[in-house]
PDB file of N, CA and C in Angstrom:
ATOM      1  N   UNK A   1      28.322 -35.947 -11.696  1.00 44.00           N
ATOM      2  CA  UNK A   1      28.871 -37.121 -12.333  1.00 44.00           C
ATOM      3  C   UNK A   1      30.356 -37.198 -12.056  1.00 44.00           C
ATOM      4  N   UNK A   2      30.831 -38.396 -11.922  1.00 46.00           N
ATOM      5  CA  UNK A   2      32.242 -38.604 -11.654  1.00 46.00           C
ATOM      6  C   UNK A   2      32.914 -39.090 -12.917  1.00 46.00           C
ATOM      7  N   UNK A   3      34.024 -38.487 -13.256  1.00 47.00           N
ATOM      8  CA  UNK A   3      34.785 -38.864 -14.439  1.00 47.00           C
ATOM      9  C   UNK A   3      36.167 -39.284 -13.986  1.00 47.00           C
ATOM     10  N   UNK A   4      36.621 -40.403 -14.452  1.00 47.00           N
ATOM     11  CA  UNK A   4      37.950 -40.885 -14.106  1.00 47.00           C
ATOM     12  C   UNK A   4      39.019 -39.946 -14.639  1.00 47.00           C
ATOM     13  N   UNK A   5      40.128 -39.863 -13.911  1.00 43.00           N
ATOM     14  CA  UNK A   5      41.233 -39.043 -14.402  1.00 43.00           C
ATOM     15  C   UNK A   5      42.041 -39.803 -15.447  1.00 43.00           C
ATOM     16  N   UNK A   6      41.673 -41.055 -15.704  1.00 52.00           N
ATOM     17  CA  UNK A   6      42.316 -41.816 -16.774  1.00 52.00           C
ATOM     18  C   UNK A   6      41.873 -41.243 -18.113  1.00 52.00           C
ATOM     19  N   UNK A   7      42.544 -41.660 -19.173  1.00 54.00           N
ATOM     20  CA  UNK A   7      42.161 -41.216 -20.512  1.00 54.00           C
ATOM     21  C   UNK A   7      40.687 -41.513 -20.758  1.00 54.00           C
ATOM     22  N   UNK A   8      39.973 -40.539 -21.313  1.00 60.00           N
ATOM     23  CA  UNK A   8      38.549 -40.733 -21.578  1.00 60.00           C
ATOM     24  C   UNK A   8      38.281 -41.276 -22.974  1.00 60.00           C
ATOM     25  N   UNK A   9      39.312 -41.666 -23.675  1.00 79.00           N
ATOM     26  CA  UNK A   9      39.082 -42.286 -24.960  1.00 79.00           C
ATOM     27  C   UNK A   9      39.980 -41.766 -26.057  1.00 79.00           C
ATOM     28  N   UNK A  10      39.688 -42.250 -27.243  1.00 88.00           N
ATOM     29  CA  UNK A  10      40.472 -41.910 -28.422  1.00 88.00           C
ATOM     30  C   UNK A  10      39.944 -40.625 -29.060  1.00 88.00           C
ATOM     31  N   UNK A  11      40.704 -40.036 -29.964  1.00 90.00           N
ATOM     32  CA  UNK A  11      40.183 -38.864 -30.698  1.00 90.00           C
ATOM     33  C   UNK A  11      38.886 -39.177 -31.443  1.00 90.00           C
ATOM     34  N   UNK A  12      38.759 -40.389 -31.987  1.00 91.00           N
ATOM     35  CA  UNK A  12      37.520 -40.764 -32.677  1.00 91.00           C
ATOM     36  C   UNK A  12      36.340 -40.793 -31.707  1.00 91.00           C
ATOM     37  N   UNK A  13      36.569 -41.297 -30.498  1.00 90.00           N
ATOM     38  CA  UNK A  13      35.504 -41.331 -29.502  1.00 90.00           C
ATOM     39  C   UNK A  13      35.127 -39.915 -29.066  1.00 90.00           C
ATOM     40  N   UNK A  14      36.122 -39.051 -28.924  1.00 89.00           N
ATOM     41  CA  UNK A  14      35.843 -37.658 -28.579  1.00 89.00           C
ATOM     42  C   UNK A  14      35.010 -36.994 -29.677  1.00 89.00           C
ATOM     43  N   UNK A  15      35.369 -37.238 -30.921  1.00 92.00           N
ATOM     44  CA  UNK A  15      34.619 -36.680 -32.054  1.00 92.00           C
ATOM     45  C   UNK A  15      33.169 -37.155 -32.019  1.00 92.00           C
ATOM     46  N   UNK A  16      32.974 -38.440 -31.747  1.00 91.00           N
ATOM     47  CA  UNK A  16      31.625 -38.998 -31.690  1.00 91.00           C
ATOM     48  C   UNK A  16      30.823 -38.349 -30.559  1.00 91.00           C
ATOM     49  N   UNK A  17      31.413 -38.255 -29.368  1.00 91.00           N
ATOM     50  CA  UNK A  17      30.724 -37.622 -28.247  1.00 91.00           C
ATOM     51  C   UNK A  17      30.407 -36.161 -28.545  1.00 91.00           C
ATOM     52  N   UNK A  18      31.343 -35.462 -29.164  1.00 91.00           N
ATOM     53  CA  UNK A  18      31.119 -34.061 -29.519  1.00 91.00           C
ATOM     54  C   UNK A  18      29.958 -33.936 -30.496  1.00 91.00           C
ATOM     55  N   UNK A  19      29.880 -34.851 -31.451  1.00 91.00           N
ATOM     56  CA  UNK A  19      28.785 -34.836 -32.423  1.00 91.00           C
ATOM     57  C   UNK A  19      27.450 -35.115 -31.746  1.00 91.00           C
ATOM     58  N   UNK A  20      27.439 -36.107 -30.873  1.00 92.00           N
ATOM     59  CA  UNK A  20      26.204 -36.469 -30.168  1.00 92.00           C
ATOM     60  C   UNK A  20      25.757 -35.345 -29.244  1.00 92.00           C
ATOM     61  N   UNK A  21      26.705 -34.626 -28.658  1.00 93.00           N
ATOM     62  CA  UNK A  21      26.335 -33.544 -27.741  1.00 93.00           C
ATOM     63  C   UNK A  21      25.544 -32.448 -28.456  1.00 93.00           C
ATOM     64  N   UNK A  22      25.704 -32.351 -29.766  1.00 90.00           N
ATOM     65  CA  UNK A  22      24.935 -31.363 -30.542  1.00 90.00           C
ATOM     66  C   UNK A  22      23.442 -31.682 -30.518  1.00 90.00           C
ATOM     67  N   UNK A  23      23.087 -32.929 -30.257  1.00 89.00           N
ATOM     68  CA  UNK A  23      21.676 -33.295 -30.176  1.00 89.00           C
ATOM     69  C   UNK A  23      20.971 -32.528 -29.066  1.00 89.00           C
ATOM     70  N   UNK A  24      21.706 -32.081 -28.053  1.00 87.00           N
ATOM     71  CA  UNK A  24      21.092 -31.349 -26.947  1.00 87.00           C
ATOM     72  C   UNK A  24      20.518 -30.021 -27.416  1.00 87.00           C
ATOM     73  N   UNK A  25      20.999 -29.507 -28.537  1.00 82.00           N
ATOM     74  CA  UNK A  25      20.536 -28.202 -29.014  1.00 82.00           C
ATOM     75  C   UNK A  25      19.852 -28.273 -30.374  1.00 82.00           C
ATOM     76  N   UNK A  26      19.500 -29.457 -30.826  1.00 76.00           N
ATOM     77  CA  UNK A  26      18.817 -29.603 -32.120  1.00 76.00           C
ATOM     78  C   UNK A  26      17.370 -29.156 -32.065  1.00 76.00           C
ATOM     79  N   UNK A  27      16.820 -29.082 -30.880  1.00 64.00           N
ATOM     80  CA  UNK A  27      15.403 -28.811 -30.719  1.00 64.00           C
ATOM     81  C   UNK A  27      15.236 -27.645 -29.766  1.00 64.00           C
ATOM     82  N   UNK A  28      14.169 -26.882 -29.931  1.00 53.00           N
ATOM     83  CA  UNK A  28      13.937 -25.780 -29.002  1.00 53.00           C
ATOM     84  C   UNK A  28      13.561 -26.347 -27.646  1.00 53.00           C
ATOM     85  N   UNK A  29      14.019 -25.712 -26.588  1.00 49.00           N
ATOM     86  CA  UNK A  29      13.723 -26.151 -25.230  1.00 49.00           C
ATOM     87  C   UNK A  29      12.212 -26.165 -24.997  1.00 49.00           C
ATOM     88  N   UNK A  30      11.500 -25.187 -25.543  1.00 47.00           N
ATOM     89  CA  UNK A  30      10.061 -25.123 -25.357  1.00 47.00           C
ATOM     90  C   UNK A  30       9.371 -26.350 -25.943  1.00 47.00           C
ATOM     91  N   UNK A  31       9.910 -26.875 -27.031  1.00 50.00           N
ATOM     92  CA  UNK A  31       9.268 -28.024 -27.669  1.00 50.00           C
ATOM     93  C   UNK A  31       9.593 -29.323 -26.963  1.00 50.00           C
ATOM     94  N   UNK A  32      10.441 -29.273 -25.946  1.00 47.00           N
ATOM     95  CA  UNK A  32      10.817 -30.481 -25.221  1.00 47.00           C
ATOM     96  C   UNK A  32      10.293 -30.463 -23.795  1.00 47.00           C
ATOM     97  N   UNK A  33       9.063 -30.021 -23.613  1.00 48.00           N
ATOM     98  CA  UNK A  33       8.432 -30.028 -22.304  1.00 48.00           C
ATOM     99  C   UNK A  33       8.432 -31.459 -21.780  1.00 48.00           C
ATOM    100  N   UNK A  34       9.119 -31.724 -20.641  1.00 49.00           N
ATOM    101  CA  UNK A  34       9.239 -33.093 -20.167  1.00 49.00           C
ATOM    102  C   UNK A  34       7.919 -33.725 -19.770  1.00 49.00           C
ATOM    103  N   UNK A  35       6.871 -32.935 -19.541  1.00 47.00           N
ATOM    104  CA  UNK A  35       5.601 -33.495 -19.134  1.00 47.00           C
ATOM    105  C   UNK A  35       4.694 -33.860 -20.282  1.00 47.00           C
ATOM    106  N   UNK A  36       5.150 -33.703 -21.487  1.00 42.00           N
ATOM    107  CA  UNK A  36       4.258 -33.899 -22.623  1.00 42.00           C
ATOM    108  C   UNK A  36       5.024 -34.385 -23.842  1.00 42.00           C
ATOM    109  N   UNK A  37       4.329 -35.115 -24.680  1.00 43.00           N
ATOM    110  CA  UNK A  37       4.913 -35.491 -25.957  1.00 43.00           C
ATOM    111  C   UNK A  37       4.466 -34.532 -27.041  1.00 43.00           C
ATOM    112  N   UNK A  38       3.761 -33.481 -26.650  1.00 43.00           N
ATOM    113  CA  UNK A  38       3.336 -32.486 -27.614  1.00 43.00           C
ATOM    114  C   UNK A  38       4.053 -31.181 -27.314  1.00 43.00           C
ATOM    115  N   UNK A  39       4.686 -30.615 -28.301  1.00 44.00           N
ATOM    116  CA  UNK A  39       5.441 -29.382 -28.130  1.00 44.00           C
ATOM    117  C   UNK A  39       4.542 -28.169 -28.034  1.00 44.00           C
ATOM    118  N   UNK A  40       5.163 -27.031 -27.768  1.00 44.00           N
ATOM    119  CA  UNK A  40       4.451 -25.774 -27.608  1.00 44.00           C
ATOM    120  C   UNK A  40       3.636 -25.428 -28.843  1.00 44.00           C
ATOM    121  N   UNK A  41       4.128 -25.763 -30.009  1.00 44.00           N
ATOM    122  CA  UNK A  41       3.447 -25.423 -31.253  1.00 44.00           C
ATOM    123  C   UNK A  41       2.596 -26.584 -31.759  1.00 44.00           C
ATOM    124  N   UNK A  42       2.381 -27.603 -30.892  1.00 42.00           N
ATOM    125  CA  UNK A  42       1.513 -28.702 -31.259  1.00 42.00           C
ATOM    126  C   UNK A  42       2.197 -29.837 -31.993  1.00 42.00           C
ATOM    127  N   UNK A  43       3.505 -29.738 -32.227  1.00 43.00           N
ATOM    128  CA  UNK A  43       4.169 -30.831 -32.929  1.00 43.00           C
ATOM    129  C   UNK A  43       4.319 -32.024 -31.991  1.00 43.00           C
ATOM    130  N   UNK A  44       4.127 -33.213 -32.502  1.00 41.00           N
ATOM    131  CA  UNK A  44       4.236 -34.430 -31.711  1.00 41.00           C
ATOM    132  C   UNK A  44       5.699 -34.822 -31.623  1.00 41.00           C
ATOM    133  N   UNK A  45       6.214 -34.876 -30.373  1.00 44.00           N
ATOM    134  CA  UNK A  45       7.643 -35.137 -30.191  1.00 44.00           C
ATOM    135  C   UNK A  45       7.991 -36.611 -30.173  1.00 44.00           C
ATOM    136  N   UNK A  46       6.996 -37.481 -30.192  1.00 45.00           N
ATOM    137  CA  UNK A  46       7.287 -38.903 -30.195  1.00 45.00           C
ATOM    138  C   UNK A  46       7.740 -39.398 -31.560  1.00 45.00           C
ATOM    139  N   UNK A  47       7.487 -38.620 -32.585  1.00 44.00           N
ATOM    140  CA  UNK A  47       7.914 -39.003 -33.921  1.00 44.00           C
ATOM    141  C   UNK A  47       9.426 -38.908 -34.038  1.00 44.00           C
ATOM    142  N   UNK A  48      10.049 -39.842 -34.720  1.00 49.00           N
ATOM    143  CA  UNK A  48      11.490 -39.749 -34.915  1.00 49.00           C
ATOM    144  C   UNK A  48      11.857 -38.530 -35.742  1.00 49.00           C
ATOM    145  N   UNK A  49      13.021 -37.999 -35.465  1.00 51.00           N
ATOM    146  CA  UNK A  49      13.550 -36.913 -36.273  1.00 51.00           C
ATOM    147  C   UNK A  49      14.947 -37.306 -36.687  1.00 51.00           C
ATOM    148  N   UNK A  50      15.462 -36.603 -37.628  1.00 49.00           N
ATOM    149  CA  UNK A  50      16.819 -36.865 -38.053  1.00 49.00           C
ATOM    150  C   UNK A  50      17.628 -35.598 -37.858  1.00 49.00           C
ATOM    151  N   UNK A  51      18.556 -35.668 -36.948  1.00 56.00           N
ATOM    152  CA  UNK A  51      19.434 -34.540 -36.655  1.00 56.00           C
ATOM    153  C   UNK A  51      20.832 -34.994 -37.060  1.00 56.00           C
ATOM    154  N   UNK A  52      21.529 -34.192 -37.804  1.00 51.00           N
ATOM    155  CA  UNK A  52      22.833 -34.592 -38.324  1.00 51.00           C
ATOM    156  C   UNK A  52      23.797 -34.854 -37.189  1.00 51.00           C
ATOM    157  N   UNK A  53      24.495 -35.958 -37.277  1.00 47.00           N
ATOM    158  CA  UNK A  53      25.536 -36.300 -36.319  1.00 47.00           C
ATOM    159  C   UNK A  53      26.741 -36.753 -37.114  1.00 47.00           C
ATOM    160  N   UNK A  54      27.738 -35.915 -37.172  1.00 49.00           N
ATOM    161  CA  UNK A  54      28.924 -36.274 -37.933  1.00 49.00           C
ATOM    162  C   UNK A  54      28.574 -36.444 -39.389  1.00 49.00           C
ATOM    163  N   UNK A  55      28.898 -37.597 -39.936  1.00 54.00           N
ATOM    164  CA  UNK A  55      28.687 -37.829 -41.358  1.00 54.00           C
ATOM    165  C   UNK A  55      27.368 -38.513 -41.666  1.00 54.00           C
ATOM    166  N   UNK A  56      26.595 -38.891 -40.625  1.00 59.00           N
ATOM    167  CA  UNK A  56      25.365 -39.613 -40.898  1.00 59.00           C
ATOM    168  C   UNK A  56      24.205 -39.046 -40.130  1.00 59.00           C
ATOM    169  N   UNK A  57      23.089 -39.738 -40.232  1.00 64.00           N
ATOM    170  CA  UNK A  57      21.881 -39.346 -39.523  1.00 64.00           C
ATOM    171  C   UNK A  57      21.469 -40.491 -38.622  1.00 64.00           C
ATOM    172  N   UNK A  58      20.915 -40.140 -37.475  1.00 63.00           N
ATOM    173  CA  UNK A  58      20.380 -41.138 -36.560  1.00 63.00           C
ATOM    174  C   UNK A  58      18.931 -40.779 -36.319  1.00 63.00           C
ATOM    175  N   UNK A  59      18.034 -41.750 -36.452  1.00 79.00           N
ATOM    176  CA  UNK A  59      16.622 -41.494 -36.280  1.00 79.00           C
ATOM    177  C   UNK A  59      16.171 -42.024 -34.924  1.00 79.00           C
ATOM    178  N   UNK A  60      15.807 -41.100 -34.032  1.00 84.00           N
ATOM    179  CA  UNK A  60      15.305 -41.405 -32.693  1.00 84.00           C
ATOM    180  C   UNK A  60      14.268 -40.347 -32.345  1.00 84.00           C
ATOM    181  N   UNK A  61      13.407 -40.629 -31.365  1.00 88.00           N
ATOM    182  CA  UNK A  61      12.478 -39.576 -30.927  1.00 88.00           C
ATOM    183  C   UNK A  61      13.247 -38.360 -30.398  1.00 88.00           C
ATOM    184  N   UNK A  62      12.719 -37.171 -30.630  1.00 85.00           N
ATOM    185  CA  UNK A  62      13.385 -35.938 -30.209  1.00 85.00           C
ATOM    186  C   UNK A  62      13.740 -35.933 -28.732  1.00 85.00           C
ATOM    187  N   UNK A  63      12.804 -36.368 -27.886  1.00 88.00           N
ATOM    188  CA  UNK A  63      13.058 -36.319 -26.449  1.00 88.00           C
ATOM    189  C   UNK A  63      14.231 -37.211 -26.066  1.00 88.00           C
ATOM    190  N   UNK A  64      14.363 -38.363 -26.702  1.00 90.00           N
ATOM    191  CA  UNK A  64      15.478 -39.264 -26.417  1.00 90.00           C
ATOM    192  C   UNK A  64      16.797 -38.674 -26.922  1.00 90.00           C
ATOM    193  N   UNK A  65      16.775 -38.115 -28.127  1.00 89.00           N
ATOM    194  CA  UNK A  65      17.997 -37.492 -28.661  1.00 89.00           C
ATOM    195  C   UNK A  65      18.444 -36.334 -27.774  1.00 89.00           C
ATOM    196  N   UNK A  66      17.490 -35.546 -27.289  1.00 88.00           N
ATOM    197  CA  UNK A  66      17.823 -34.437 -26.410  1.00 88.00           C
ATOM    198  C   UNK A  66      18.471 -34.951 -25.125  1.00 88.00           C
ATOM    199  N   UNK A  67      17.904 -35.994 -24.535  1.00 91.00           N
ATOM    200  CA  UNK A  67      18.445 -36.572 -23.302  1.00 91.00           C
ATOM    201  C   UNK A  67      19.861 -37.119 -23.530  1.00 91.00           C
ATOM    202  N   UNK A  68      20.060 -37.851 -24.609  1.00 93.00           N
ATOM    203  CA  UNK A  68      21.385 -38.402 -24.930  1.00 93.00           C
ATOM    204  C   UNK A  68      22.374 -37.269 -25.189  1.00 93.00           C
ATOM    205  N   UNK A  69      21.950 -36.241 -25.921  1.00 93.00           N
ATOM    206  CA  UNK A  69      22.818 -35.103 -26.205  1.00 93.00           C
ATOM    207  C   UNK A  69      23.241 -34.371 -24.945  1.00 93.00           C
ATOM    208  N   UNK A  70      22.290 -34.151 -24.031  1.00 92.00           N
ATOM    209  CA  UNK A  70      22.626 -33.499 -22.765  1.00 92.00           C
ATOM    210  C   UNK A  70      23.582 -34.347 -21.943  1.00 92.00           C
ATOM    211  N   UNK A  71      23.386 -35.665 -21.950  1.00 93.00           N
ATOM    212  CA  UNK A  71      24.293 -36.566 -21.222  1.00 93.00           C
ATOM    213  C   UNK A  71      25.711 -36.498 -21.793  1.00 93.00           C
ATOM    214  N   UNK A  72      25.822 -36.485 -23.111  1.00 94.00           N
ATOM    215  CA  UNK A  72      27.138 -36.382 -23.749  1.00 94.00           C
ATOM    216  C   UNK A  72      27.787 -35.038 -23.433  1.00 94.00           C
ATOM    217  N   UNK A  73      26.991 -33.969 -23.488  1.00 94.00           N
ATOM    218  CA  UNK A  73      27.503 -32.625 -23.189  1.00 94.00           C
ATOM    219  C   UNK A  73      28.004 -32.560 -21.742  1.00 94.00           C
ATOM    220  N   UNK A  74      27.230 -33.126 -20.820  1.00 93.00           N
ATOM    221  CA  UNK A  74      27.642 -33.145 -19.412  1.00 93.00           C
ATOM    222  C   UNK A  74      28.903 -33.972 -19.205  1.00 93.00           C
ATOM    223  N   UNK A  75      29.001 -35.103 -19.898  1.00 93.00           N
ATOM    224  CA  UNK A  75      30.187 -35.947 -19.795  1.00 93.00           C
ATOM    225  C   UNK A  75      31.436 -35.192 -20.262  1.00 93.00           C
ATOM    226  N   UNK A  76      31.327 -34.509 -21.393  1.00 94.00           N
ATOM    227  CA  UNK A  76      32.461 -33.731 -21.910  1.00 94.00           C
ATOM    228  C   UNK A  76      32.825 -32.592 -20.959  1.00 94.00           C
ATOM    229  N   UNK A  77      31.820 -31.895 -20.439  1.00 94.00           N
ATOM    230  CA  UNK A  77      32.092 -30.813 -19.488  1.00 94.00           C
ATOM    231  C   UNK A  77      32.748 -31.340 -18.219  1.00 94.00           C
ATOM    232  N   UNK A  78      32.280 -32.485 -17.729  1.00 94.00           N
ATOM    233  CA  UNK A  78      32.896 -33.076 -16.541  1.00 94.00           C
ATOM    234  C   UNK A  78      34.350 -33.448 -16.809  1.00 94.00           C
ATOM    235  N   UNK A  79      34.631 -33.956 -18.002  1.00 92.00           N
ATOM    236  CA  UNK A  79      36.011 -34.287 -18.374  1.00 92.00           C
ATOM    237  C   UNK A  79      36.894 -33.049 -18.417  1.00 92.00           C
ATOM    238  N   UNK A  80      36.365 -31.968 -18.938  1.00 94.00           N
ATOM    239  CA  UNK A  80      37.114 -30.700 -18.960  1.00 94.00           C
ATOM    240  C   UNK A  80      37.399 -30.226 -17.536  1.00 94.00           C
ATOM    241  N   UNK A  81      36.395 -30.361 -16.662  1.00 96.00           N
ATOM    242  CA  UNK A  81      36.569 -29.941 -15.264  1.00 96.00           C
ATOM    243  C   UNK A  81      37.632 -30.777 -14.568  1.00 96.00           C
ATOM    244  N   UNK A  82      37.609 -32.081 -14.792  1.00 95.00           N
ATOM    245  CA  UNK A  82      38.615 -32.958 -14.181  1.00 95.00           C
ATOM    246  C   UNK A  82      40.011 -32.577 -14.660  1.00 95.00           C
ATOM    247  N   UNK A  83      40.164 -32.344 -15.951  1.00 94.00           N
ATOM    248  CA  UNK A  83      41.460 -31.949 -16.499  1.00 94.00           C
ATOM    249  C   UNK A  83      41.958 -30.679 -15.819  1.00 94.00           C
ATOM    250  N   UNK A  84      41.091 -29.673 -15.733  1.00 97.00           N
ATOM    251  CA  UNK A  84      41.494 -28.408 -15.115  1.00 97.00           C
ATOM    252  C   UNK A  84      41.820 -28.579 -13.636  1.00 97.00           C
ATOM    253  N   UNK A  85      41.016 -29.353 -12.909  1.00 97.00           N
ATOM    254  CA  UNK A  85      41.283 -29.603 -11.486  1.00 97.00           C
ATOM    255  C   UNK A  85      42.606 -30.318 -11.305  1.00 97.00           C
ATOM    256  N   UNK A  86      42.891 -31.281 -12.183  1.00 96.00           N
ATOM    257  CA  UNK A  86      44.164 -32.009 -12.117  1.00 96.00           C
ATOM    258  C   UNK A  86      45.352 -31.089 -12.364  1.00 96.00           C
ATOM    259  N   UNK A  87      45.118 -29.936 -12.980  1.00 96.00           N
ATOM    260  CA  UNK A  87      46.179 -28.977 -13.255  1.00 96.00           C
ATOM    261  C   UNK A  87      46.098 -27.753 -12.332  1.00 96.00           C
ATOM    262  N   UNK A  88      45.449 -27.927 -11.178  1.00 97.00           N
ATOM    263  CA  UNK A  88      45.474 -26.924 -10.129  1.00 97.00           C
ATOM    264  C   UNK A  88      44.421 -25.835 -10.175  1.00 97.00           C
ATOM    265  N   UNK A  89      43.422 -25.975 -11.014  1.00 98.00           N
ATOM    266  CA  UNK A  89      42.375 -24.960 -11.107  1.00 98.00           C
ATOM    267  C   UNK A  89      41.183 -25.312 -10.229  1.00 98.00           C
ATOM    268  N   UNK A  90      40.492 -24.293  -9.747  1.00 98.00           N
ATOM    269  CA  UNK A  90      39.185 -24.463  -9.138  1.00 98.00           C
ATOM    270  C   UNK A  90      38.183 -24.293 -10.270  1.00 98.00           C
ATOM    271  N   UNK A  91      37.165 -25.144 -10.314  1.00 97.00           N
ATOM    272  CA  UNK A  91      36.223 -25.130 -11.435  1.00 97.00           C
ATOM    273  C   UNK A  91      34.793 -25.001 -10.922  1.00 97.00           C
ATOM    274  N   UNK A  92      34.047 -24.130 -11.581  1.00 97.00           N
ATOM    275  CA  UNK A  92      32.630 -23.942 -11.286  1.00 97.00           C
ATOM    276  C   UNK A  92      31.888 -23.850 -12.614  1.00 97.00           C
ATOM    277  N   UNK A  93      30.716 -24.483 -12.670  1.00 96.00           N
ATOM    278  CA  UNK A  93      29.831 -24.334 -13.824  1.00 96.00           C
ATOM    279  C   UNK A  93      28.745 -23.330 -13.465  1.00 96.00           C
ATOM    280  N   UNK A  94      28.373 -22.509 -14.419  1.00 96.00           N
ATOM    281  CA  UNK A  94      27.349 -21.507 -14.179  1.00 96.00           C
ATOM    282  C   UNK A  94      26.412 -21.418 -15.377  1.00 96.00           C
ATOM    283  N   UNK A  95      25.101 -21.467 -15.101  1.00 94.00           N
ATOM    284  CA  UNK A  95      24.103 -21.208 -16.147  1.00 94.00           C
ATOM    285  C   UNK A  95      23.935 -19.703 -16.212  1.00 94.00           C
ATOM    286  N   UNK A  96      24.280 -19.113 -17.342  1.00 93.00           N
ATOM    287  CA  UNK A  96      24.319 -17.661 -17.418  1.00 93.00           C
ATOM    288  C   UNK A  96      23.111 -17.026 -18.101  1.00 93.00           C
ATOM    289  N   UNK A  97      22.277 -17.808 -18.748  1.00 93.00           N
ATOM    290  CA  UNK A  97      21.006 -17.320 -19.290  1.00 93.00           C
ATOM    291  C   UNK A  97      19.973 -18.435 -19.169  1.00 93.00           C
ATOM    292  N   UNK A  98      18.698 -18.062 -19.279  1.00 90.00           N
ATOM    293  CA  UNK A  98      17.621 -19.057 -19.239  1.00 90.00           C
ATOM    294  C   UNK A  98      17.664 -19.934 -20.496  1.00 90.00           C
ATOM    295  N   UNK A  99      17.169 -21.161 -20.365  1.00 83.00           N
ATOM    296  CA  UNK A  99      17.101 -22.070 -21.514  1.00 83.00           C
ATOM    297  C   UNK A  99      16.270 -21.499 -22.648  1.00 83.00           C
ATOM    298  N   UNK A 100      15.286 -20.675 -22.317  1.00 84.00           N
ATOM    299  CA  UNK A 100      14.433 -20.108 -23.363  1.00 84.00           C
ATOM    300  C   UNK A 100      15.192 -19.103 -24.231  1.00 84.00           C
ATOM    301  N   UNK A 101      16.312 -18.601 -23.740  1.00 88.00           N
ATOM    302  CA  UNK A 101      17.135 -17.666 -24.504  1.00 88.00           C
ATOM    303  C   UNK A 101      18.179 -18.411 -25.321  1.00 88.00           C
ATOM    304  N   UNK A 102      18.846 -19.378 -24.707  1.00 85.00           N
ATOM    305  CA  UNK A 102      19.861 -20.160 -25.415  1.00 85.00           C
ATOM    306  C   UNK A 102      20.025 -21.516 -24.754  1.00 85.00           C
ATOM    307  N   UNK A 103      20.127 -22.549 -25.588  1.00 82.00           N
ATOM    308  CA  UNK A 103      20.390 -23.885 -25.055  1.00 82.00           C
ATOM    309  C   UNK A 103      21.881 -24.068 -24.743  1.00 82.00           C
ATOM    310  N   UNK A 104      22.696 -23.194 -25.276  1.00 86.00           N
ATOM    311  CA  UNK A 104      24.126 -23.183 -24.957  1.00 86.00           C
ATOM    312  C   UNK A 104      24.310 -22.164 -23.837  1.00 86.00           C
ATOM    313  N   UNK A 105      23.986 -22.560 -22.611  1.00 90.00           N
ATOM    314  CA  UNK A 105      23.921 -21.597 -21.530  1.00 90.00           C
ATOM    315  C   UNK A 105      24.753 -21.979 -20.305  1.00 90.00           C
ATOM    316  N   UNK A 106      25.737 -22.826 -20.483  1.00 92.00           N
ATOM    317  CA  UNK A 106      26.582 -23.234 -19.359  1.00 92.00           C
ATOM    318  C   UNK A 106      27.998 -22.740 -19.608  1.00 92.00           C
ATOM    319  N   UNK A 107      28.496 -22.001 -18.613  1.00 95.00           N
ATOM    320  CA  UNK A 107      29.878 -21.515 -18.686  1.00 95.00           C
ATOM    321  C   UNK A 107      30.724 -22.302 -17.695  1.00 95.00           C
ATOM    322  N   UNK A 108      31.897 -22.711 -18.124  1.00 96.00           N
ATOM    323  CA  UNK A 108      32.865 -23.335 -17.235  1.00 96.00           C
ATOM    324  C   UNK A 108      33.825 -22.225 -16.802  1.00 96.00           C
ATOM    325  N   UNK A 109      33.863 -21.956 -15.513  1.00 97.00           N
ATOM    326  CA  UNK A 109      34.734 -20.915 -14.975  1.00 97.00           C
ATOM    327  C   UNK A 109      35.867 -21.583 -14.216  1.00 97.00           C
ATOM    328  N   UNK A 110      37.098 -21.258 -14.567  1.00 97.00           N
ATOM    329  CA  UNK A 110      38.272 -21.843 -13.919  1.00 97.00           C
ATOM    330  C   UNK A 110      39.118 -20.733 -13.307  1.00 97.00           C
ATOM    331  N   UNK A 111      39.571 -20.997 -12.082  1.00 97.00           N
ATOM    332  CA  UNK A 111      40.365 -20.011 -11.345  1.00 97.00           C
ATOM    333  C   UNK A 111      41.629 -20.688 -10.822  1.00 97.00           C
ATOM    334  N   UNK A 112      42.768 -19.999 -10.986  1.00 93.00           N
ATOM    335  CA  UNK A 112      44.043 -20.544 -10.488  1.00 93.00           C
ATOM    336  C   UNK A 112      44.066 -20.549  -8.980  1.00 93.00           C
TER     337      UNK A 112
END
């Protein structure tokens, strides 16, 4: 994804994106099998869920919330990478564990 080196928004917008990015980890990876609407434990993923976002709740299907959360997380990570590159760093992203171990599994590595 390409992120402009221009300002990516206001502090309120950053807060909102940060809150939405939490949706990427609200659900177990196993329960979000992309080929099925039924999770590993038999729960139906098409039903709306409510995952806290900031001060309120948003009701959407789990698979959609997961997709939106991952998109927000990627957008924020890309913005961090652009900032670091603009300040002379080389940047690499690395998945350091399997999704089944942790959904927070991406490291941003920066080198001068």
